[in-house]
Protein backbone atom coordinates (compact mmCIF):
# COMPACT_ATOMS: atom_id res chain seq x y z
CA MET A 1 -30.79 -149.95 39.98
CA LEU A 2 -27.20 -149.00 39.08
CA PRO A 3 -24.26 -147.97 41.31
CA TRP A 4 -23.45 -144.81 39.37
CA ASN A 5 -20.49 -143.97 41.61
CA GLU A 6 -18.82 -147.14 40.27
CA ILE A 7 -19.41 -146.24 36.61
CA ASP A 8 -17.16 -143.87 34.64
CA THR A 9 -18.12 -144.82 31.07
CA VAL A 10 -21.44 -145.70 29.46
CA LEU A 11 -21.19 -147.79 26.29
CA LEU A 12 -24.34 -147.47 24.22
CA ASP A 13 -25.63 -149.57 21.35
CA MET A 14 -27.35 -147.58 18.61
CA ASP A 15 -30.23 -149.38 16.86
CA GLY A 16 -32.93 -150.28 19.37
CA THR A 17 -31.05 -148.65 22.24
CA LEU A 18 -30.77 -144.99 21.19
CA LEU A 19 -32.66 -145.17 17.90
CA ASP A 20 -36.04 -146.79 17.32
CA LEU A 21 -35.42 -150.23 15.81
CA HIS A 22 -38.65 -149.92 13.82
CA PHE A 23 -36.67 -148.39 10.93
CA ASP A 24 -34.32 -151.38 10.65
CA ASN A 25 -37.05 -153.97 11.10
CA HIS A 26 -39.13 -152.32 8.40
CA PHE A 27 -36.13 -152.02 6.09
CA TRP A 28 -34.79 -155.57 6.36
CA LEU A 29 -38.04 -157.47 6.82
CA GLN A 30 -40.35 -155.55 4.51
CA LEU A 31 -38.58 -153.22 2.09
CA VAL A 32 -35.73 -155.55 1.10
CA PRO A 33 -38.03 -158.52 0.33
CA ARG A 34 -40.34 -156.21 -1.61
CA GLU A 35 -37.48 -154.85 -3.73
CA LEU A 36 -36.06 -158.33 -4.23
CA SER A 37 -39.43 -159.63 -5.41
CA LYS A 38 -39.53 -156.90 -8.07
CA GLN A 39 -35.95 -157.52 -9.16
CA ARG A 40 -36.33 -161.30 -9.47
CA SER A 41 -39.99 -161.43 -10.48
CA ILE A 42 -40.93 -163.64 -7.54
CA SER A 43 -43.60 -163.24 -4.89
CA VAL A 44 -42.92 -161.16 -1.78
CA LYS A 45 -43.43 -164.33 0.26
CA GLN A 46 -40.74 -166.14 -1.73
CA ALA A 47 -38.43 -163.15 -1.41
CA SER A 48 -38.99 -162.99 2.35
CA GLU A 49 -38.16 -166.67 2.73
CA LEU A 50 -35.03 -166.19 0.62
CA VAL A 51 -33.68 -163.22 2.58
CA GLU A 52 -34.52 -164.75 5.97
CA LYS A 53 -32.54 -167.83 4.99
CA GLN A 54 -29.64 -165.60 3.97
CA TYR A 55 -29.90 -163.60 7.20
CA ALA A 56 -29.83 -166.76 9.32
CA ARG A 57 -26.73 -168.02 7.51
CA VAL A 58 -24.56 -165.11 8.73
CA ALA A 59 -26.34 -164.08 11.96
CA GLY A 60 -23.90 -163.01 14.66
CA THR A 61 -21.05 -162.39 12.19
CA LEU A 62 -19.75 -159.10 10.81
CA ASP A 63 -21.29 -159.92 7.43
CA TRP A 64 -24.76 -159.77 8.98
CA TYR A 65 -24.20 -156.07 9.63
CA CYS A 66 -22.26 -155.29 6.42
CA LEU A 67 -24.05 -153.26 3.74
CA ASP A 68 -21.42 -154.24 1.18
CA TYR A 69 -22.05 -157.92 1.87
CA TRP A 70 -25.81 -157.53 1.35
CA ARG A 71 -25.33 -155.40 -1.75
CA ASP A 72 -23.26 -158.18 -3.31
CA THR A 73 -25.35 -161.09 -1.99
CA LEU A 74 -28.77 -159.71 -2.88
CA GLU A 75 -27.65 -157.57 -5.82
CA LEU A 76 -29.52 -154.56 -4.42
CA ASP A 77 -28.21 -151.05 -3.77
CA ILE A 78 -28.73 -151.30 -0.01
CA LEU A 79 -27.39 -147.85 0.85
CA ALA A 80 -29.57 -146.18 -1.78
CA LEU A 81 -32.60 -147.97 -0.34
CA HIS A 82 -31.62 -146.69 3.11
CA ARG A 83 -31.52 -143.15 1.77
CA ASP A 84 -35.04 -143.55 0.39
CA LEU A 85 -36.30 -144.16 3.94
CA VAL A 86 -34.37 -141.55 5.95
CA ASP A 87 -37.60 -139.93 7.16
CA ARG A 88 -38.26 -143.12 9.15
CA ILE A 89 -35.00 -142.89 11.13
CA GLN A 90 -36.03 -141.75 14.61
CA MET A 91 -34.37 -141.45 17.99
CA ARG A 92 -36.12 -142.97 20.97
CA GLN A 93 -37.94 -140.15 22.75
CA ASP A 94 -36.10 -140.88 26.01
CA SER A 95 -32.59 -141.08 24.52
CA MET A 96 -31.53 -137.43 24.48
CA PRO A 97 -32.66 -136.66 28.05
CA PHE A 98 -30.62 -139.65 29.20
CA LEU A 99 -27.56 -138.69 27.17
CA GLN A 100 -27.74 -135.14 28.53
CA ALA A 101 -28.05 -136.45 32.08
CA LEU A 102 -24.99 -138.66 31.55
CA GLU A 103 -23.02 -135.59 30.46
CA GLN A 104 -24.25 -133.64 33.48
CA ALA A 105 -23.14 -136.52 35.73
CA GLY A 106 -19.67 -136.52 34.17
CA LYS A 107 -19.93 -139.90 32.45
CA LEU A 108 -18.08 -140.64 29.21
CA ARG A 109 -20.63 -141.56 26.50
CA ILE A 110 -19.38 -143.92 23.78
CA LEU A 111 -21.53 -145.25 20.95
CA VAL A 112 -20.67 -148.93 20.38
CA THR A 113 -22.42 -150.27 17.29
CA ASN A 114 -22.32 -153.13 14.82
CA ALA A 115 -23.72 -150.80 12.16
CA HIS A 116 -21.72 -150.49 8.95
CA PRO A 117 -19.89 -147.11 8.79
CA ASP A 118 -22.07 -145.91 5.89
CA ASN A 119 -25.21 -146.83 7.81
CA LEU A 120 -23.84 -145.15 10.93
CA GLN A 121 -23.02 -141.96 9.04
CA LEU A 122 -26.48 -141.84 7.50
CA LYS A 123 -28.13 -142.12 10.91
CA LEU A 124 -25.86 -139.48 12.41
CA GLU A 125 -26.76 -137.14 9.55
CA HIS A 126 -30.49 -137.55 10.06
CA THR A 127 -30.75 -137.46 13.86
CA GLU A 128 -29.33 -135.36 16.68
CA LEU A 129 -27.54 -138.41 18.06
CA ARG A 130 -23.98 -137.12 17.58
CA ARG A 131 -24.77 -134.19 19.90
CA GLY A 132 -25.28 -136.64 22.77
CA LEU A 133 -22.03 -138.59 22.36
CA ASP A 134 -18.38 -138.12 23.25
CA LYS A 135 -16.92 -140.91 21.11
CA LEU A 136 -18.09 -143.66 18.78
CA ILE A 137 -16.90 -146.89 17.21
CA SER A 138 -18.28 -149.26 14.60
CA SER A 139 -17.35 -152.90 15.01
CA HIS A 140 -16.28 -152.84 11.34
CA GLU A 141 -13.24 -150.80 12.45
CA THR A 142 -12.06 -153.76 14.53
CA GLY A 143 -12.89 -156.59 12.12
CA TYR A 144 -15.08 -158.29 14.72
CA PRO A 145 -18.75 -157.93 15.71
CA LYS A 146 -19.76 -157.13 19.27
CA GLU A 147 -20.59 -160.81 19.72
CA HIS A 148 -16.83 -161.60 19.56
CA PRO A 149 -14.39 -161.14 22.49
CA ALA A 150 -11.80 -159.54 20.19
CA PHE A 151 -14.14 -156.61 19.63
CA TRP A 152 -14.20 -155.82 23.33
CA ARG A 153 -10.43 -156.06 23.69
CA ALA A 154 -10.06 -153.60 20.81
CA LEU A 155 -12.68 -151.25 22.27
CA PHE A 156 -11.16 -151.13 25.75
CA ALA A 157 -7.69 -150.58 24.32
CA LYS A 158 -8.75 -147.91 21.80
CA PHE A 159 -10.31 -145.68 24.44
CA ASP A 160 -8.06 -146.75 27.35
CA LEU A 161 -11.04 -147.85 29.44
CA ASP A 162 -11.23 -149.68 32.75
CA PRO A 163 -13.73 -152.43 31.75
CA GLY A 164 -14.92 -152.90 35.32
CA ARG A 165 -16.11 -149.28 35.45
CA CYS A 166 -18.10 -149.49 32.20
CA LEU A 167 -21.86 -149.84 31.84
CA PHE A 168 -23.00 -151.37 28.55
CA ILE A 169 -26.57 -150.85 27.33
CA ASP A 170 -27.99 -152.96 24.48
CA ASP A 171 -31.26 -154.53 23.35
CA SER A 172 -29.60 -157.90 22.59
CA GLU A 173 -29.13 -160.36 25.43
CA PRO A 174 -26.41 -162.38 23.60
CA ILE A 175 -24.39 -159.19 23.08
CA LEU A 176 -24.85 -158.18 26.72
CA THR A 177 -23.50 -161.62 27.61
CA ALA A 178 -20.49 -161.08 25.34
CA ALA A 179 -19.74 -157.77 27.06
CA GLN A 180 -20.06 -159.33 30.49
CA LYS A 181 -17.69 -162.16 29.57
CA ALA A 182 -15.22 -159.60 28.22
CA GLY A 183 -15.13 -157.86 31.59
CA ALA A 184 -17.59 -154.97 31.31
CA GLY A 185 -18.66 -154.28 34.86
CA PHE A 186 -22.36 -153.56 34.33
CA GLN A 187 -25.01 -154.44 31.75
CA LEU A 188 -28.50 -153.13 31.10
CA GLY A 189 -31.08 -154.36 28.58
CA ILE A 190 -33.69 -152.40 26.62
CA LYS A 191 -37.11 -154.05 26.60
CA ASN A 192 -38.71 -151.99 23.84
CA PRO A 193 -36.19 -151.55 21.01
CA ASP A 194 -38.96 -151.36 18.37
CA SER A 195 -41.71 -148.91 19.31
CA GLN A 196 -44.20 -150.90 17.22
CA LYS A 197 -43.63 -154.29 18.89
CA PRO A 198 -44.33 -155.80 22.34
CA HIS A 199 -41.69 -155.57 25.05
CA LYS A 200 -38.95 -158.18 25.13
CA GLN A 201 -38.18 -160.24 28.22
CA PHE A 202 -34.62 -160.48 29.52
CA ARG A 203 -33.56 -163.56 31.43
CA ASP A 204 -30.08 -162.79 32.76
CA PHE A 205 -29.84 -158.99 32.92
CA PRO A 206 -31.79 -156.10 34.39
CA ALA A 207 -33.75 -154.26 31.69
CA ILE A 208 -35.83 -151.10 31.35
CA HIS A 209 -38.30 -149.63 28.88
CA ASP A 210 -37.69 -145.92 29.61
CA TYR A 211 -34.44 -144.09 30.42
CA HIS A 212 -36.36 -141.60 32.54
CA LEU A 213 -36.42 -144.34 35.21
CA LEU A 214 -32.66 -143.85 35.61
CA LEU A 215 -32.49 -140.06 35.72
CA ASP A 216 -33.15 -139.37 39.41
CA ASP A 217 -30.46 -141.77 40.66
CA LEU A 218 -28.03 -140.71 37.94
CA LEU A 219 -28.35 -136.99 38.66
CA ALA A 220 -28.31 -137.55 42.43
CA SER A 221 -24.97 -139.33 42.06
CA SER A 222 -23.41 -136.20 40.57
CA ARG A 223 -24.41 -133.87 43.41
């Protein structure tokens, strides 16, 4: 599926790509509305409608991913609520075998996430993810989300990468498109970011549901 001999660096999204997105979906779509309904003495349905409207207003911007923004907007201690749910933070079962195979094949492994630095740190503390990475960057360090071309310019410059020899893996087709437009040589989608939901369909990019499908070709390329 992928010409591994043409790829030096693998850029990996975090939530839905290396970690199970079920945690985030549960947090933002269930826990936050529930807490907001208690705080404002409104129904959970009303709270859900309120937060979904707020989410839609800033979708695709850095604010959408910013815990500080949501703390101020919703008047909830978002990070504290995250800490209450740390037992739900889980890696995908196929992530670590893939990350280990990338290391064995001599590929540079860089985590490329829109997650707020506090959210990122929490997830690194409660999973073995850091052990499978060489470098990492949060889009908040650049001032632009991954949806924006300036993020990619900053990323390639920070790590002195040849964009054409990078593979980017993400569960979001719009973000894969942004990476492609910015010059990343290869893109791959993830069909099953949330283990509790049906597979997604990708229109413009190849996509997989299990990293084990890549291991034979990847390891063969390193022999």
